[in-house]
mmCIF file of C-alpha atoms in Angstrom:
data_model
loop_
_atom_site.group_PDB
_atom_site.id
_atom_site.type_symbol
_atom_site.label_atom_id
_atom_site.label_comp_id
_atom_site.label_asym_id
_atom_site.label_seq_id
_atom_site.Cartn_x
_atom_site.Cartn_y
_atom_site.Cartn_z
ATOM 1 C CA MET A 925 72.074 0.423 11.906
ATOM 2 C CA VAL A 926 73.556 -2.944 12.886
ATOM 3 C CA GLU A 927 76.610 -2.266 10.717
ATOM 4 C CA TRP A 928 77.233 1.033 12.513
ATOM 5 C CA PHE A 929 76.936 -0.622 15.894
ATOM 6 C CA PHE A 930 79.285 -3.401 14.765
ATOM 7 C CA GLY A 931 81.739 -0.755 13.527
ATOM 8 C CA TYR A 932 81.546 1.083 16.855
ATOM 9 C CA LEU A 933 82.154 -2.130 18.835
ATOM 10 C CA ALA A 934 85.026 -3.262 16.599
ATOM 11 C CA GLY A 935 86.658 0.181 16.706
ATOM 12 C CA ALA A 936 86.227 0.376 20.465
ATOM 13 C CA VAL A 937 87.806 -3.076 20.890
ATOM 14 C CA ILE A 938 90.839 -1.988 18.854
ATOM 15 C CA LEU A 939 91.174 1.310 20.729
ATOM 16 C CA LEU A 940 90.717 -0.310 24.137
ATOM 17 C CA SER A 941 93.236 -3.031 23.243
ATOM 18 C CA LEU A 942 95.799 -0.344 22.452
ATOM 19 C CA LEU A 943 95.037 1.388 25.747
ATOM 20 C CA VAL A 944 95.547 -1.929 27.587
ATOM 21 C CA VAL A 945 98.991 -2.340 26.048
ATOM 22 C CA LEU A 946 100.112 1.298 26.162
ATOM 23 C CA SER A 947 98.906 2.248 29.641
ATOM 24 C CA ARG A 948 101.780 2.713 32.117
ATOM 25 C CA ASN A 949 99.698 2.029 35.201
ATOM 26 C CA PRO A 950 98.834 -1.708 35.436
ATOM 27 C CA VAL A 951 95.585 -1.065 37.300
ATOM 28 C CA HIS A 952 94.431 1.300 34.544
ATOM 29 C CA SER A 953 95.422 -1.345 32.023
ATOM 30 C CA VAL A 954 93.245 -3.933 33.761
ATOM 31 C CA LEU A 955 90.301 -1.505 33.824
ATOM 32 C CA TRP A 956 90.706 -0.835 30.072
ATOM 33 C CA MET A 957 90.695 -4.603 29.627
ATOM 34 C CA LEU A 958 87.368 -4.803 31.468
ATOM 35 C CA LEU A 959 85.830 -2.341 29.009
ATOM 36 C CA MET A 960 87.325 -4.271 26.107
ATOM 37 C CA PHE A 961 85.829 -7.550 27.360
ATOM 38 C CA LEU A 962 82.390 -5.931 27.612
ATOM 39 C CA HIS A 963 82.652 -4.634 24.042
ATOM 40 C CA VAL A 964 83.696 -8.105 22.823
ATOM 41 C CA ALA A 965 80.589 -9.479 24.560
ATOM 42 C CA GLY A 966 78.567 -6.921 22.595
ATOM 43 C CA LEU A 967 80.119 -8.230 19.389
ATOM 44 C CA TYR A 968 79.098 -11.760 20.345
ATOM 45 C CA LEU A 969 75.535 -10.572 20.929
ATOM 46 C CA LEU A 970 75.460 -9.021 17.463
ATOM 47 C CA LEU A 971 76.546 -12.373 16.037
ATOM 48 C CA ASN A 972 73.663 -14.162 17.850
ATOM 49 C CA ALA A 973 76.087 -16.010 20.115
ATOM 50 C CA GLU A 974 74.367 -15.364 23.422
ATOM 51 C CA PHE A 975 76.162 -18.179 25.236
ATOM 52 C CA LEU A 976 79.574 -16.801 24.267
ATOM 53 C CA ALA A 977 78.512 -13.294 25.327
ATOM 54 C CA ALA A 978 77.391 -14.563 28.737
ATOM 55 C CA THR A 979 80.597 -16.596 29.070
ATOM 56 C CA GLN A 980 82.646 -13.547 28.087
ATOM 57 C CA VAL A 981 81.066 -11.451 30.815
ATOM 58 C CA ILE A 982 81.041 -14.102 33.536
ATOM 59 C CA VAL A 983 84.415 -15.777 32.938
ATOM 60 C CA TYR A 984 86.583 -13.070 31.404
ATOM 61 C CA ALA A 985 85.119 -9.829 32.763
ATOM 62 C CA GLY A 986 84.375 -11.468 36.096
ATOM 63 C CA ALA A 987 86.772 -14.204 37.103
ATOM 64 C CA ILE A 988 89.877 -13.706 34.987
ATOM 65 C CA LEU A 989 89.906 -9.932 35.357
ATOM 66 C CA VAL A 990 89.657 -10.250 39.137
ATOM 67 C CA LEU A 991 92.574 -12.697 38.951
ATOM 68 C CA PHE A 992 94.586 -10.172 36.887
ATOM 69 C CA LEU A 993 93.833 -7.417 39.391
ATOM 70 C CA PHE A 994 94.806 -9.727 42.241
ATOM 71 C CA VAL A 995 98.137 -10.576 40.578
ATOM 72 C CA VAL A 996 98.873 -6.917 39.733
ATOM 73 C CA MET A 997 98.310 -5.925 43.338
ATOM 74 C CA LEU A 998 100.406 -8.843 44.637
ATOM 75 C CA LEU A 999 103.397 -8.056 42.433
ATOM 76 C CA ASN A 1000 103.816 -4.449 43.636
ATOM 77 C CA LEU A 1001 104.866 -3.032 40.279
ATOM 78 C CA LYS A 1002 106.060 0.345 41.552
ATOM 79 C CA GLU A 1003 109.682 -0.767 41.199
ATOM 80 C CA GLU A 1004 109.174 -1.880 37.606
ATOM 81 C CA LEU A 1005 107.654 1.478 36.670
ATOM 82 C CA ARG A 1006 110.913 3.221 37.642
ATOM 83 C CA VAL A 1007 113.178 0.796 35.756
ATOM 84 C CA LYS A 1008 114.010 1.577 32.136
ATOM 85 C CA GLN A 1009 112.299 -0.575 29.515
ATOM 86 C CA PHE A 1010 113.987 -3.755 28.346
ATOM 87 C CA THR A 1011 113.912 -2.871 24.657
ATOM 88 C CA GLY A 1012 115.524 -0.045 22.786
ATOM 89 C CA GLY A 1013 113.872 3.008 21.323
ATOM 90 C CA TRP A 1014 111.236 3.280 18.650
ATOM 91 C CA PRO A 1015 113.318 1.654 15.833
ATOM 92 C CA VAL A 1016 113.454 -1.629 17.756
ATOM 93 C CA ARG A 1017 109.748 -1.453 18.526
ATOM 94 C CA LEU A 1018 108.957 -0.671 14.893
ATOM 95 C CA LEU A 1019 111.048 -3.656 13.815
ATOM 96 C CA ILE A 1020 109.222 -5.935 16.281
ATOM 97 C CA ALA A 1021 105.830 -4.632 15.103
ATOM 98 C CA ALA A 1022 106.798 -5.184 11.449
ATOM 99 C CA GLY A 1023 107.893 -8.738 12.282
ATOM 100 C CA ILE A 1024 104.579 -9.452 13.992
ATOM 101 C CA LEU A 1025 102.664 -8.045 11.002
ATOM 102 C CA ILE A 1026 104.640 -10.226 8.589
ATOM 103 C CA VAL A 1027 103.944 -13.340 10.682
ATOM 104 C CA LEU A 1028 100.230 -12.449 10.853
ATOM 105 C CA LYS A 1029 100.096 -11.868 7.094
ATOM 106 C CA LYS A 1030 101.701 -15.249 6.440
ATOM 107 C CA GLY A 1031 99.291 -16.865 8.882
ATOM 108 C CA PHE A 1032 96.196 -15.361 7.251
ATOM 109 C CA GLU A 1033 97.208 -16.226 3.681
ATOM 110 C CA GLY A 1034 95.671 -19.687 3.868
ATOM 111 C CA PHE A 1035 92.609 -18.536 5.828
ATOM 112 C CA LYS A 1036 89.305 -18.787 3.986
ATOM 113 C CA VAL A 1037 85.899 -17.900 5.341
ATOM 114 C CA GLY A 1038 83.223 -20.429 4.599
ATOM 115 C CA PHE A 1039 81.035 -23.114 6.012
ATOM 116 C CA LYS A 1040 82.916 -26.211 6.921
ATOM 117 C CA GLY A 1041 81.681 -29.350 8.567
ATOM 118 C CA PRO A 1042 78.203 -30.494 9.543
ATOM 119 C CA TRP A 1043 77.199 -27.377 11.476
ATOM 120 C CA SER A 1044 75.198 -25.136 9.168
ATOM 121 C CA ILE A 1045 73.152 -22.262 10.567
ATOM 122 C CA GLU A 1046 70.002 -24.388 10.411
ATOM 123 C CA ALA A 1047 71.699 -27.256 12.285
ATOM 124 C CA ILE A 1048 72.913 -24.862 14.986
ATOM 125 C CA GLU A 1049 69.449 -23.325 15.413
ATOM 126 C CA LYS A 1050 67.932 -26.807 15.611
ATOM 127 C CA ALA A 1051 70.377 -28.079 18.278
ATOM 128 C CA THR A 1052 70.754 -24.672 20.098
ATOM 129 C CA HIS A 1053 73.985 -22.724 20.240
ATOM 130 C CA THR A 1054 75.181 -24.173 23.526
ATOM 131 C CA LYS A 1055 74.777 -27.803 22.471
ATOM 132 C CA ALA A 1056 76.484 -27.173 19.137
ATOM 133 C CA LEU A 1057 79.395 -25.369 20.805
ATOM 134 C CA GLY A 1058 79.810 -28.041 23.462
ATOM 135 C CA SER A 1059 79.622 -30.824 20.927
ATOM 136 C CA VAL A 1060 82.312 -29.309 18.697
ATOM 137 C CA LEU A 1061 84.503 -28.210 21.613
ATOM 138 C CA PHE A 1062 84.552 -31.568 23.391
ATOM 139 C CA THR A 1063 84.785 -33.793 20.301
ATOM 140 C CA GLU A 1064 86.718 -32.138 17.463
ATOM 141 C CA TYR A 1065 88.728 -29.581 19.450
ATOM 142 C CA VAL A 1066 89.348 -31.385 22.732
ATOM 143 C CA LEU A 1067 93.156 -31.362 22.318
ATOM 144 C CA PRO A 1068 93.464 -27.572 21.716
ATOM 145 C CA PHE A 1069 91.005 -27.053 24.584
ATOM 146 C CA GLU A 1070 93.187 -29.106 26.939
ATOM 147 C CA ILE A 1071 96.374 -27.371 25.728
ATOM 148 C CA ALA A 1072 94.806 -23.971 26.416
ATOM 149 C CA SER A 1073 93.799 -25.083 29.907
ATOM 150 C CA LEU A 1074 97.363 -26.296 30.587
ATOM 151 C CA ILE A 1075 98.789 -22.966 29.417
ATOM 152 C CA LEU A 1076 96.422 -21.119 31.766
ATOM 153 C CA LEU A 1077 97.408 -23.432 34.618
ATOM 154 C CA VAL A 1078 101.121 -22.764 34.002
ATOM 155 C CA ALA A 1079 100.437 -19.004 33.952
ATOM 156 C CA ILE A 1080 98.599 -19.204 37.271
ATOM 157 C CA ILE A 1081 101.379 -21.257 38.875
ATOM 158 C CA GLY A 1082 103.966 -18.787 37.553
ATOM 159 C CA ALA A 1083 102.051 -15.829 38.965
ATOM 160 C CA VAL A 1084 101.739 -17.512 42.359
ATOM 161 C CA PHE A 1085 105.450 -18.384 42.303
ATOM 162 C CA LEU A 1086 106.413 -14.781 41.473
ATOM 163 C CA ALA A 1087 104.142 -13.384 44.149
ATOM 164 C CA LYS A 1088 105.430 -15.835 46.755
ATOM 165 C CA LYS A 1089 109.069 -15.075 45.927
ATOM 166 C CA ARG A 1090 108.466 -11.335 46.332
ATOM 167 C CA ALA A 1091 106.681 -11.884 49.638
ATOM 168 C CA GLN A 1092 109.680 -13.860 50.931
ATOM 169 C CA ASP A 1093 112.049 -11.079 49.809
ATOM 170 C CA VAL A 1094 110.040 -8.474 51.729
ATOM 171 C CA THR A 1095 109.793 -10.516 54.937
ATOM 172 C CA GLY A 1096 113.421 -11.673 54.810
ATOM 173 C CA GLY A 1097 112.779 -15.333 53.995
ATOM 174 C CA LYS A 1098 110.340 -16.127 56.802
#
């Protein structure tokens, strides 16, 4: 039963991810993303990661999705919907997709699943999931955590800059 539910959630995440990318209307794309985030939270619950599931719903489905919706509405994308796409037809897209698949295949060649480090399942249950996650995140992975936060900060500043520039164009520079 659990395997079927996991299969449903994984399949729904893949389908909803495709709908996010392929949807022409940006608001519809953001709403598909909301459903995808909720299904990812379901996957976390199946993996007994309740803290990550709650974080997924609160941070991603709540805060970040509202930020995406805010940016989409600020940018007024009606003009971009009328403009032709930047890339060529399906051969160029197929070539790009094949390139991405080759890079992913090369990246996963050295990937091995297994227990690594001091955090076994018994150690995680003893220290609770939240303490174990916080301990690993703020000791071993503090540099990637800070890099990810800087990337998010740059994205937010870029979105504000784009929205402000458009607002000045509409009002005539006032």
